[in-house]
PDB file of N, CA and C in Angstrom:
ATOM      1  N   MET A  85       0.814  -1.200   0.000  1.00 71.00           N
ATOM      2  CA  MET A  85       0.000   0.000   0.000  1.00 71.00           C
ATOM      3  C   MET A  85       0.857   1.263   0.000  1.00 71.00           C
ATOM      4  N   THR A  86       1.979   1.197   0.691  1.00 83.00           N
ATOM      5  CA  THR A  86       2.838   2.379   0.771  1.00 83.00           C
ATOM      6  C   THR A  86       3.350   2.764  -0.607  1.00 83.00           C
ATOM      7  N   TRP A  87       3.710   1.775  -1.430  1.00 85.00           N
ATOM      8  CA  TRP A  87       4.225   2.082  -2.758  1.00 85.00           C
ATOM      9  C   TRP A  87       3.151   2.699  -3.644  1.00 85.00           C
ATOM     10  N   GLN A  88       1.908   2.305  -3.460  1.00 81.00           N
ATOM     11  CA  GLN A  88       0.833   2.914  -4.244  1.00 81.00           C
ATOM     12  C   GLN A  88       0.645   4.376  -3.863  1.00 81.00           C
ATOM     13  N   TRP A  89       0.735   4.691  -2.573  1.00 85.00           N
ATOM     14  CA  TRP A  89       0.632   6.087  -2.147  1.00 85.00           C
ATOM     15  C   TRP A  89       1.803   6.895  -2.697  1.00 85.00           C
ATOM     16  N   ILE A  90       2.991   6.319  -2.635  1.00 88.00           N
ATOM     17  CA  ILE A  90       4.180   7.014  -3.141  1.00 88.00           C
ATOM     18  C   ILE A  90       4.047   7.247  -4.645  1.00 88.00           C
ATOM     19  N   GLY A  91       3.638   6.226  -5.381  1.00 84.00           N
ATOM     20  CA  GLY A  91       3.468   6.369  -6.827  1.00 84.00           C
ATOM     21  C   GLY A  91       2.408   7.383  -7.184  1.00 84.00           C
ATOM     22  N   LEU A  92       1.285   7.344  -6.497  1.00 87.00           N
ATOM     23  CA  LEU A  92       0.207   8.296  -6.767  1.00 87.00           C
ATOM     24  C   LEU A  92       0.654   9.720  -6.462  1.00 87.00           C
ATOM     25  N   THR A  93       1.392   9.901  -5.379  1.00 90.00           N
ATOM     26  CA  THR A  93       1.904  11.229  -5.034  1.00 90.00           C
ATOM     27  C   THR A  93       2.894  11.728  -6.071  1.00 90.00           C
ATOM     28  N   MET A  94       3.792  10.857  -6.502  1.00 89.00           N
ATOM     29  CA  MET A  94       4.801  11.270  -7.491  1.00 89.00           C
ATOM     30  C   MET A  94       4.153  11.630  -8.821  1.00 89.00           C
ATOM     31  N   PHE A  95       3.188  10.820  -9.281  1.00 84.00           N
ATOM     32  CA  PHE A  95       2.499  11.142 -10.515  1.00 84.00           C
ATOM     33  C   PHE A  95       1.713  12.443 -10.380  1.00 84.00           C
ATOM     34  N   SER A  96       1.124  12.678  -9.217  1.00 89.00           N
ATOM     35  CA  SER A  96       0.347  13.897  -9.009  1.00 89.00           C
ATOM     36  C   SER A  96       1.244  15.136  -8.970  1.00 89.00           C
ATOM     37  N   LEU A  97       2.449  14.987  -8.477  1.00 92.00           N
ATOM     38  CA  LEU A  97       3.361  16.132  -8.392  1.00 92.00           C
ATOM     39  C   LEU A  97       4.094  16.412  -9.694  1.00 92.00           C
ATOM     40  N   THR A  98       4.188  15.430 -10.579  1.00 87.00           N
ATOM     41  CA  THR A  98       4.947  15.637 -11.810  1.00 87.00           C
ATOM     42  C   THR A  98       4.055  15.726 -13.044  1.00 87.00           C
ATOM     43  N   LEU A  99       3.305  14.692 -13.332  1.00 84.00           N
ATOM     44  CA  LEU A  99       2.533  14.656 -14.569  1.00 84.00           C
ATOM     45  C   LEU A  99       1.317  15.565 -14.566  1.00 84.00           C
ATOM     46  N   LEU A 100       0.653  15.695 -13.448  1.00 88.00           N
ATOM     47  CA  LEU A 100      -0.562  16.517 -13.415  1.00 88.00           C
ATOM     48  C   LEU A 100      -0.272  17.985 -13.714  1.00 88.00           C
ATOM     49  N   PRO A 101       0.667  18.641 -13.022  1.00 88.00           N
ATOM     50  CA  PRO A 101       0.926  20.047 -13.358  1.00 88.00           C
ATOM     51  C   PRO A 101       1.481  20.230 -14.774  1.00 88.00           C
ATOM     52  N   ALA A 102       2.348  19.317 -15.210  1.00 83.00           N
ATOM     53  CA  ALA A 102       2.910  19.432 -16.558  1.00 83.00           C
ATOM     54  C   ALA A 102       1.818  19.259 -17.605  1.00 83.00           C
ATOM     55  N   GLY A 103       0.966  18.276 -17.434  1.00 86.00           N
ATOM     56  CA  GLY A 103      -0.119  18.055 -18.384  1.00 86.00           C
ATOM     57  C   GLY A 103      -1.094  19.212 -18.439  1.00 86.00           C
ATOM     58  N   LEU A 104      -1.444  19.747 -17.279  1.00 89.00           N
ATOM     59  CA  LEU A 104      -2.359  20.892 -17.246  1.00 89.00           C
ATOM     60  C   LEU A 104      -1.751  22.119 -17.920  1.00 89.00           C
ATOM     61  N   ALA A 105      -0.474  22.368 -17.668  1.00 86.00           N
ATOM     62  CA  ALA A 105       0.189  23.538 -18.272  1.00 86.00           C
ATOM     63  C   ALA A 105       0.273  23.390 -19.781  1.00 86.00           C
ATOM     64  N   ILE A 106       0.665  22.227 -20.256  1.00 83.00           N
ATOM     65  CA  ILE A 106       0.802  22.032 -21.703  1.00 83.00           C
ATOM     66  C   ILE A 106      -0.567  22.029 -22.377  1.00 83.00           C
ATOM     67  N   ALA A 107      -1.578  21.440 -21.740  1.00 86.00           N
ATOM     68  CA  ALA A 107      -2.928  21.444 -22.314  1.00 86.00           C
ATOM     69  C   ALA A 107      -3.495  22.862 -22.382  1.00 86.00           C
ATOM     70  N   ALA A 108      -3.055  23.719 -21.478  1.00 87.00           N
ATOM     71  CA  ALA A 108      -3.504  25.114 -21.496  1.00 87.00           C
ATOM     72  C   ALA A 108      -2.730  25.954 -22.515  1.00 87.00           C
ATOM     73  N   GLY A 109      -1.724  25.346 -23.155  1.00 81.00           N
ATOM     74  CA  GLY A 109      -0.968  26.066 -24.174  1.00 81.00           C
ATOM     75  C   GLY A 109       0.279  26.739 -23.660  1.00 81.00           C
ATOM     76  N   ARG A 110       0.680  26.461 -22.447  1.00 80.00           N
ATOM     77  CA  ARG A 110       1.883  27.064 -21.878  1.00 80.00           C
ATOM     78  C   ARG A 110       3.064  26.122 -22.078  1.00 80.00           C
ATOM     79  N   VAL A 111       3.743  26.301 -23.198  1.00 74.00           N
ATOM     80  CA  VAL A 111       4.896  25.480 -23.529  1.00 74.00           C
ATOM     81  C   VAL A 111       6.148  26.246 -23.129  1.00 74.00           C
ATOM     82  N   PRO A 112       7.133  25.574 -22.537  1.00 70.00           N
ATOM     83  CA  PRO A 112       8.372  26.274 -22.203  1.00 70.00           C
ATOM     84  C   PRO A 112       8.973  26.948 -23.437  1.00 70.00           C
ATOM     85  N   ALA A 113       9.563  28.117 -23.258  1.00 71.00           N
ATOM     86  CA  ALA A 113      10.066  28.914 -24.381  1.00 71.00           C
ATOM     87  C   ALA A 113      11.137  28.182 -25.178  1.00 71.00           C
ATOM     88  N   ARG A 114      11.888  27.302 -24.542  1.00 68.00           N
ATOM     89  CA  ARG A 114      12.968  26.632 -25.257  1.00 68.00           C
ATOM     90  C   ARG A 114      12.496  25.423 -26.068  1.00 68.00           C
ATOM     91  N   LEU A 115      11.230  25.049 -25.981  1.00 63.00           N
ATOM     92  CA  LEU A 115      10.739  23.867 -26.679  1.00 63.00           C
ATOM     93  C   LEU A 115       9.600  24.112 -27.668  1.00 63.00           C
ATOM     94  N   PRO A 116       9.419  25.280 -28.231  1.00 60.00           N
ATOM     95  CA  PRO A 116       8.229  25.470 -29.074  1.00 60.00           C
ATOM     96  C   PRO A 116       8.236  24.644 -30.355  1.00 60.00           C
ATOM     97  N   ALA A 117       9.396  24.414 -30.951  1.00 61.00           N
ATOM     98  CA  ALA A 117       9.429  23.657 -32.203  1.00 61.00           C
ATOM     99  C   ALA A 117       9.132  22.178 -31.964  1.00 61.00           C
ATOM    100  N   ARG A 118       9.551  21.651 -30.835  1.00 60.00           N
ATOM    101  CA  ARG A 118       9.337  20.233 -30.555  1.00 60.00           C
ATOM    102  C   ARG A 118       7.914  19.936 -30.142  1.00 60.00           C
ATOM    103  N   LEU A 119       7.216  20.887 -29.606  1.00 57.00           N
ATOM    104  CA  LEU A 119       5.860  20.655 -29.102  1.00 57.00           C
ATOM    105  C   LEU A 119       4.839  21.507 -29.839  1.00 57.00           C
ATOM    106  N   ARG A 120       4.870  21.478 -31.145  1.00 58.00           N
ATOM    107  CA  ARG A 120       3.975  22.330 -31.911  1.00 58.00           C
ATOM    108  C   ARG A 120       2.503  22.086 -31.591  1.00 58.00           C
ATOM    109  N   PRO A 121       1.948  20.876 -31.700  1.00 60.00           N
ATOM    110  CA  PRO A 121       0.557  20.701 -31.266  1.00 60.00           C
ATOM    111  C   PRO A 121       0.532  20.479 -29.747  1.00 60.00           C
ATOM    112  N   ALA A 122       0.860  21.532 -29.003  1.00 74.00           N
ATOM    113  CA  ALA A 122       1.075  21.413 -27.556  1.00 74.00           C
ATOM    114  C   ALA A 122      -0.157  20.913 -26.822  1.00 74.00           C
ATOM    115  N   ARG A 123      -1.309  21.364 -27.201  1.00 83.00           N
ATOM    116  CA  ARG A 123      -2.508  20.950 -26.471  1.00 83.00           C
ATOM    117  C   ARG A 123      -2.742  19.448 -26.587  1.00 83.00           C
ATOM    118  N   ALA A 124      -2.454  18.883 -27.733  1.00 85.00           N
ATOM    119  CA  ALA A 124      -2.630  17.433 -27.897  1.00 85.00           C
ATOM    120  C   ALA A 124      -1.674  16.668 -26.987  1.00 85.00           C
ATOM    121  N   TYR A 125      -0.428  17.132 -26.886  1.00 86.00           N
ATOM    122  CA  TYR A 125       0.520  16.487 -25.982  1.00 86.00           C
ATOM    123  C   TYR A 125       0.073  16.640 -24.526  1.00 86.00           C
ATOM    124  N   GLY A 126      -0.468  17.789 -24.178  1.00 88.00           N
ATOM    125  CA  GLY A 126      -0.963  17.998 -22.818  1.00 88.00           C
ATOM    126  C   GLY A 126      -2.089  17.046 -22.469  1.00 88.00           C
ATOM    127  N   TRP A 127      -3.017  16.856 -23.398  1.00 91.00           N
ATOM    128  CA  TRP A 127      -4.113  15.929 -23.147  1.00 91.00           C
ATOM    129  C   TRP A 127      -3.614  14.497 -23.083  1.00 91.00           C
ATOM    130  N   ALA A 128      -2.591  14.179 -23.878  1.00 91.00           N
ATOM    131  CA  ALA A 128      -2.008  12.832 -23.817  1.00 91.00           C
ATOM    132  C   ALA A 128      -1.360  12.591 -22.457  1.00 91.00           C
ATOM    133  N   ILE A 129      -0.653  13.585 -21.945  1.00 90.00           N
ATOM    134  CA  ILE A 129      -0.025  13.464 -20.627  1.00 90.00           C
ATOM    135  C   ILE A 129      -1.094  13.307 -19.548  1.00 90.00           C
ATOM    136  N   LEU A 130      -2.171  14.072 -19.662  1.00 92.00           N
ATOM    137  CA  LEU A 130      -3.249  13.953 -18.675  1.00 92.00           C
ATOM    138  C   LEU A 130      -3.923  12.579 -18.741  1.00 92.00           C
ATOM    139  N   ALA A 131      -4.062  12.034 -19.941  1.00 93.00           N
ATOM    140  CA  ALA A 131      -4.642  10.690 -20.060  1.00 93.00           C
ATOM    141  C   ALA A 131      -3.725   9.658 -19.416  1.00 93.00           C
ATOM    142  N   LEU A 132      -2.421   9.811 -19.619  1.00 90.00           N
ATOM    143  CA  LEU A 132      -1.493   8.881 -18.986  1.00 90.00           C
ATOM    144  C   LEU A 132      -1.475   9.064 -17.473  1.00 90.00           C
ATOM    145  N   TYR A 133      -1.634  10.302 -17.008  1.00 91.00           N
ATOM    146  CA  TYR A 133      -1.706  10.534 -15.567  1.00 91.00           C
ATOM    147  C   TYR A 133      -2.951   9.865 -14.971  1.00 91.00           C
ATOM    148  N   ALA A 134      -4.054   9.913 -15.707  1.00 91.00           N
ATOM    149  CA  ALA A 134      -5.323   9.401 -15.187  1.00 91.00           C
ATOM    150  C   ALA A 134      -5.260   7.909 -14.882  1.00 91.00           C
ATOM    151  N   THR A 135      -4.325   7.205 -15.475  1.00 91.00           N
ATOM    152  CA  THR A 135      -4.222   5.776 -15.191  1.00 91.00           C
ATOM    153  C   THR A 135      -3.794   5.506 -13.748  1.00 91.00           C
ATOM    154  N   ALA A 136      -2.968   6.393 -13.185  1.00 88.00           N
ATOM    155  CA  ALA A 136      -2.500   6.174 -11.806  1.00 88.00           C
ATOM    156  C   ALA A 136      -3.641   6.224 -10.795  1.00 88.00           C
ATOM    157  N   PRO A 137      -4.461   7.297 -10.769  1.00 91.00           N
ATOM    158  CA  PRO A 137      -5.556   7.281  -9.796  1.00 91.00           C
ATOM    159  C   PRO A 137      -6.617   6.216 -10.090  1.00 91.00           C
ATOM    160  N   LEU A 138      -6.866   5.946 -11.386  1.00 91.00           N
ATOM    161  CA  LEU A 138      -7.860   4.927 -11.699  1.00 91.00           C
ATOM    162  C   LEU A 138      -7.425   3.551 -11.213  1.00 91.00           C
ATOM    163  N   ASN A 139      -6.139   3.318 -11.175  1.00 88.00           N
ATOM    164  CA  ASN A 139      -5.637   2.026 -10.731  1.00 88.00           C
ATOM    165  C   ASN A 139      -5.428   1.984  -9.216  1.00 88.00           C
ATOM    166  N   ALA A 140      -4.930   3.069  -8.630  1.00 88.00           N
ATOM    167  CA  ALA A 140      -4.520   3.042  -7.225  1.00 88.00           C
ATOM    168  C   ALA A 140      -5.652   3.343  -6.240  1.00 88.00           C
ATOM    169  N   VAL A 141      -6.505   4.287  -6.545  1.00 90.00           N
ATOM    170  CA  VAL A 141      -7.509   4.726  -5.566  1.00 90.00           C
ATOM    171  C   VAL A 141      -8.455   3.600  -5.151  1.00 90.00           C
ATOM    172  N   PRO A 142      -8.999   2.790  -6.075  1.00 91.00           N
ATOM    173  CA  PRO A 142      -9.875   1.709  -5.599  1.00 91.00           C
ATOM    174  C   PRO A 142      -9.153   0.714  -4.696  1.00 91.00           C
ATOM    175  N   ARG A 143      -7.903   0.446  -4.992  1.00 87.00           N
ATOM    176  CA  ARG A 143      -7.149  -0.494  -4.169  1.00 87.00           C
ATOM    177  C   ARG A 143      -6.867   0.099  -2.790  1.00 87.00           C
ATOM    178  N   LEU A 144      -6.566   1.406  -2.757  1.00 88.00           N
ATOM    179  CA  LEU A 144      -6.260   2.057  -1.483  1.00 88.00           C
ATOM    180  C   LEU A 144      -7.491   2.209  -0.605  1.00 88.00           C
ATOM    181  N   THR A 145      -8.665   2.299  -1.213  1.00 90.00           N
ATOM    182  CA  THR A 145      -9.891   2.454  -0.434  1.00 90.00           C
ATOM    183  C   THR A 145     -10.508   1.122  -0.057  1.00 90.00           C
ATOM    184  N   GLY A 146      -9.924   0.013  -0.521  1.00 90.00           N
ATOM    185  CA  GLY A 146     -10.433  -1.296  -0.162  1.00 90.00           C
ATOM    186  C   GLY A 146     -11.669  -1.698  -0.940  1.00 90.00           C
ATOM    187  N   ALA A 147     -11.780  -1.250  -2.175  1.00 92.00           N
ATOM    188  CA  ALA A 147     -12.930  -1.614  -3.000  1.00 92.00           C
ATOM    189  C   ALA A 147     -12.885  -3.104  -3.337  1.00 92.00           C
ATOM    190  N   SER A 148     -13.991  -3.605  -3.808  1.00 95.00           N
ATOM    191  CA  SER A 148     -14.072  -5.032  -4.147  1.00 95.00           C
ATOM    192  C   SER A 148     -13.118  -5.345  -5.301  1.00 95.00           C
ATOM    193  N   PRO A 149     -12.658  -6.568  -5.376  1.00 93.00           N
ATOM    194  CA  PRO A 149     -11.743  -6.943  -6.463  1.00 93.00           C
ATOM    195  C   PRO A 149     -12.349  -6.750  -7.856  1.00 93.00           C
ATOM    196  N   GLN A 150     -13.646  -6.971  -7.994  1.00 96.00           N
ATOM    197  CA  GLN A 150     -14.292  -6.795  -9.288  1.00 96.00           C
ATOM    198  C   GLN A 150     -14.276  -5.327  -9.705  1.00 96.00           C
ATOM    199  N   PHE A 151     -14.548  -4.433  -8.766  1.00 95.00           N
ATOM    200  CA  PHE A 151     -14.543  -3.002  -9.060  1.00 95.00           C
ATOM    201  C   PHE A 151     -13.124  -2.531  -9.384  1.00 95.00           C
ATOM    202  N   SER A 152     -12.142  -3.016  -8.636  1.00 93.00           N
ATOM    203  CA  SER A 152     -10.749  -2.661  -8.899  1.00 93.00           C
ATOM    204  C   SER A 152     -10.318  -3.138 -10.277  1.00 93.00           C
ATOM    205  N   LEU A 153     -10.727  -4.337 -10.633  1.00 94.00           N
ATOM    206  CA  LEU A 153     -10.382  -4.884 -11.938  1.00 94.00           C
ATOM    207  C   LEU A 153     -11.044  -4.090 -13.058  1.00 94.00           C
ATOM    208  N   ALA A 154     -12.295  -3.699 -12.853  1.00 96.00           N
ATOM    209  CA  ALA A 154     -12.999  -2.907 -13.864  1.00 96.00           C
ATOM    210  C   ALA A 154     -12.316  -1.557 -14.075  1.00 96.00           C
ATOM    211  N   LEU A 155     -11.933  -0.894 -12.983  1.00 94.00           N
ATOM    212  CA  LEU A 155     -11.260   0.396 -13.128  1.00 94.00           C
ATOM    213  C   LEU A 155      -9.846   0.247 -13.687  1.00 94.00           C
ATOM    214  N   THR A 156      -9.194  -0.859 -13.415  1.00 93.00           N
ATOM    215  CA  THR A 156      -7.887  -1.106 -14.021  1.00 93.00           C
ATOM    216  C   THR A 156      -8.035  -1.285 -15.532  1.00 93.00           C
ATOM    217  N   ALA A 157      -9.101  -1.939 -15.959  1.00 96.00           N
ATOM    218  CA  ALA A 157      -9.362  -2.078 -17.397  1.00 96.00           C
ATOM    219  C   ALA A 157      -9.641  -0.720 -18.031  1.00 96.00           C
ATOM    220  N   VAL A 158     -10.420   0.106 -17.344  1.00 96.00           N
ATOM    221  CA  VAL A 158     -10.686   1.459 -17.839  1.00 96.00           C
ATOM    222  C   VAL A 158      -9.377   2.252 -17.908  1.00 96.00           C
ATOM    223  N   ALA A 159      -8.520   2.092 -16.910  1.00 95.00           N
ATOM    224  CA  ALA A 159      -7.229   2.781 -16.913  1.00 95.00           C
ATOM    225  C   ALA A 159      -6.377   2.342 -18.099  1.00 95.00           C
ATOM    226  N   GLY A 160      -6.424   1.066 -18.436  1.00 95.00           N
ATOM    227  CA  GLY A 160      -5.694   0.587 -19.601  1.00 95.00           C
ATOM    228  C   GLY A 160      -6.195   1.205 -20.886  1.00 95.00           C
ATOM    229  N   ILE A 161      -7.504   1.329 -21.009  1.00 97.00           N
ATOM    230  CA  ILE A 161      -8.096   1.951 -22.198  1.00 97.00           C
ATOM    231  C   ILE A 161      -7.696   3.427 -22.274  1.00 97.00           C
ATOM    232  N   VAL A 162      -7.733   4.114 -21.147  1.00 96.00           N
ATOM    233  CA  VAL A 162      -7.340   5.529 -21.115  1.00 96.00           C
ATOM    234  C   VAL A 162      -5.860   5.680 -21.464  1.00 96.00           C
ATOM    235  N   ALA A 163      -5.025   4.775 -20.994  1.00 95.00           N
ATOM    236  CA  ALA A 163      -3.591   4.834 -21.301  1.00 95.00           C
ATOM    237  C   ALA A 163      -3.346   4.630 -22.798  1.00 95.00           C
ATOM    238  N   VAL A 164      -4.041   3.678 -23.384  1.00 97.00           N
ATOM    239  CA  VAL A 164      -3.903   3.450 -24.829  1.00 97.00           C
ATOM    240  C   VAL A 164      -4.376   4.678 -25.606  1.00 97.00           C
ATOM    241  N   ALA A 165      -5.471   5.289 -25.159  1.00 96.00           N
ATOM    242  CA  ALA A 165      -5.959   6.494 -25.821  1.00 96.00           C
ATOM    243  C   ALA A 165      -4.933   7.624 -25.722  1.00 96.00           C
ATOM    244  N   GLY A 166      -4.292   7.766 -24.570  1.00 94.00           N
ATOM    245  CA  GLY A 166      -3.259   8.788 -24.418  1.00 94.00           C
ATOM    246  C   GLY A 166      -2.074   8.537 -25.323  1.00 94.00           C
ATOM    247  N   CYS A 167      -1.667   7.289 -25.440  1.00 94.00           N
ATOM    248  CA  CYS A 167      -0.553   6.951 -26.333  1.00 94.00           C
ATOM    249  C   CYS A 167      -0.921   7.218 -27.790  1.00 94.00           C
ATOM    250  N   LEU A 168      -2.144   6.865 -28.180  1.00 95.00           N
ATOM    251  CA  LEU A 168      -2.589   7.138 -29.549  1.00 95.00           C
ATOM    252  C   LEU A 168      -2.655   8.633 -29.820  1.00 95.00           C
ATOM    253  N   LEU A 169      -3.110   9.404 -28.852  1.00 92.00           N
ATOM    254  CA  LEU A 169      -3.171  10.854 -29.027  1.00 92.00           C
ATOM    255  C   LEU A 169      -1.777  11.448 -29.202  1.00 92.00           C
ATOM    256  N   ALA A 170      -0.814  10.973 -28.416  1.00 89.00           N
ATOM    257  CA  ALA A 170       0.561  11.451 -28.557  1.00 89.00           C
ATOM    258  C   ALA A 170       1.131  11.046 -29.914  1.00 89.00           C
ATOM    259  N   ALA A 171       0.832   9.836 -30.356  1.00 91.00           N
ATOM    260  CA  ALA A 171       1.328   9.387 -31.663  1.00 91.00           C
ATOM    261  C   ALA A 171       0.710  10.202 -32.791  1.00 91.00           C
ATOM    262  N   LEU A 172      -0.579  10.473 -32.701  1.00 90.00           N
ATOM    263  CA  LEU A 172      -1.225  11.290 -33.729  1.00 90.00           C
ATOM    264  C   LEU A 172      -0.682  12.711 -33.743  1.00 90.00           C
ATOM    265  N   ALA A 173      -0.386  13.248 -32.565  1.00 83.00           N
ATOM    266  CA  ALA A 173       0.202  14.592 -32.511  1.00 83.00           C
ATOM    267  C   ALA A 173       1.590  14.592 -33.139  1.00 83.00           C
ATOM    268  N   SER A 174       2.349  13.538 -32.930  1.00 81.00           N
ATOM    269  CA  SER A 174       3.676  13.437 -33.547  1.00 81.00           C
ATOM    270  C   SER A 174       3.561  13.333 -35.066  1.00 81.00           C
ATOM    271  N   LEU A 175       2.605  12.541 -35.549  1.00 83.00           N
ATOM    272  CA  LEU A 175       2.413  12.432 -36.977  1.00 83.00           C
ATOM    273  C   LEU A 175       1.963  13.757 -37.581  1.00 83.00           C
ATOM    274  N   ARG A 176       1.126  14.460 -36.862  1.00 75.00           N
ATOM    275  CA  ARG A 176       0.667  15.771 -37.326  1.00 75.00           C
ATOM    276  C   ARG A 176       1.820  16.750 -37.403  1.00 75.00           C
ATOM    277  N   ARG A 177       2.703  16.690 -36.403  1.00 66.00           N
ATOM    278  CA  ARG A 177       3.870  17.559 -36.387  1.00 66.00           C
ATOM    279  C   ARG A 177       4.798  17.211 -37.551  1.00 66.00           C
ATOM    280  N   ALA A 178       4.985  15.902 -37.799  1.00 66.00           N
ATOM    281  CA  ALA A 178       5.852  15.479 -38.898  1.00 66.00           C
ATOM    282  C   ALA A 178       5.260  15.886 -40.244  1.00 66.00           C
ATOM    283  N   GLY A 179       3.941  15.878 -40.358  1.00 63.00           N
ATOM    284  CA  GLY A 179       3.287  16.287 -41.582  1.00 63.00           C
ATOM    285  C   GLY A 179       3.394  17.762 -41.856  1.00 63.00           C
ATOM    286  N   ASP A 180       3.589  18.560 -40.801  1.00 61.00           N
ATOM    287  CA  ASP A 180       3.741  20.005 -40.970  1.00 61.00           C
ATOM    288  C   ASP A 180       5.145  20.390 -41.422  1.00 61.00           C
ATOM    289  N   GLY A 181       6.064  19.445 -41.376  1.00 56.00           N
ATOM    290  CA  GLY A 181       7.432  19.735 -41.768  1.00 56.00           C
ATOM    291  C   GLY A 181       8.278  20.259 -40.629  1.00 56.00           C
ATOM    292  N   ALA A 182       7.784  20.217 -39.407  1.00 53.00           N
ATOM    293  CA  ALA A 182       8.549  20.687 -38.251  1.00 53.00           C
ATOM    294  C   ALA A 182       9.569  19.642 -37.861  1.00 53.00           C
ATOM    295  N   ARG A 183      10.653  20.085 -37.301  1.00 52.00           N
ATOM    296  CA  ARG A 183      11.695  19.165 -36.834  1.00 52.00           C
ATOM    297  C   ARG A 183      12.018  19.437 -35.404  1.00 52.00           C
TER     298      ARG A 183
END
């Protein structure tokens, strides 16, 4: 249980603020060419972040195994969606001719 709390805290302190900032369009000044479709990358990061609470919170609250398994499956779907969104944003960036 301790490792789940540690993991959830670390993801909340790193991925959540970064994803929110990038989704809001606030890209660091030194990275504008690499993150051209910034909002798409921000949403992808937020989707990947969402897997941590969807997986950890039911287990930490002592939910039934069936409910935990269902939310873990939902977390997997959300993670795949985040990866696809990041891949599509990369393809879009490559199609624009950006490097």
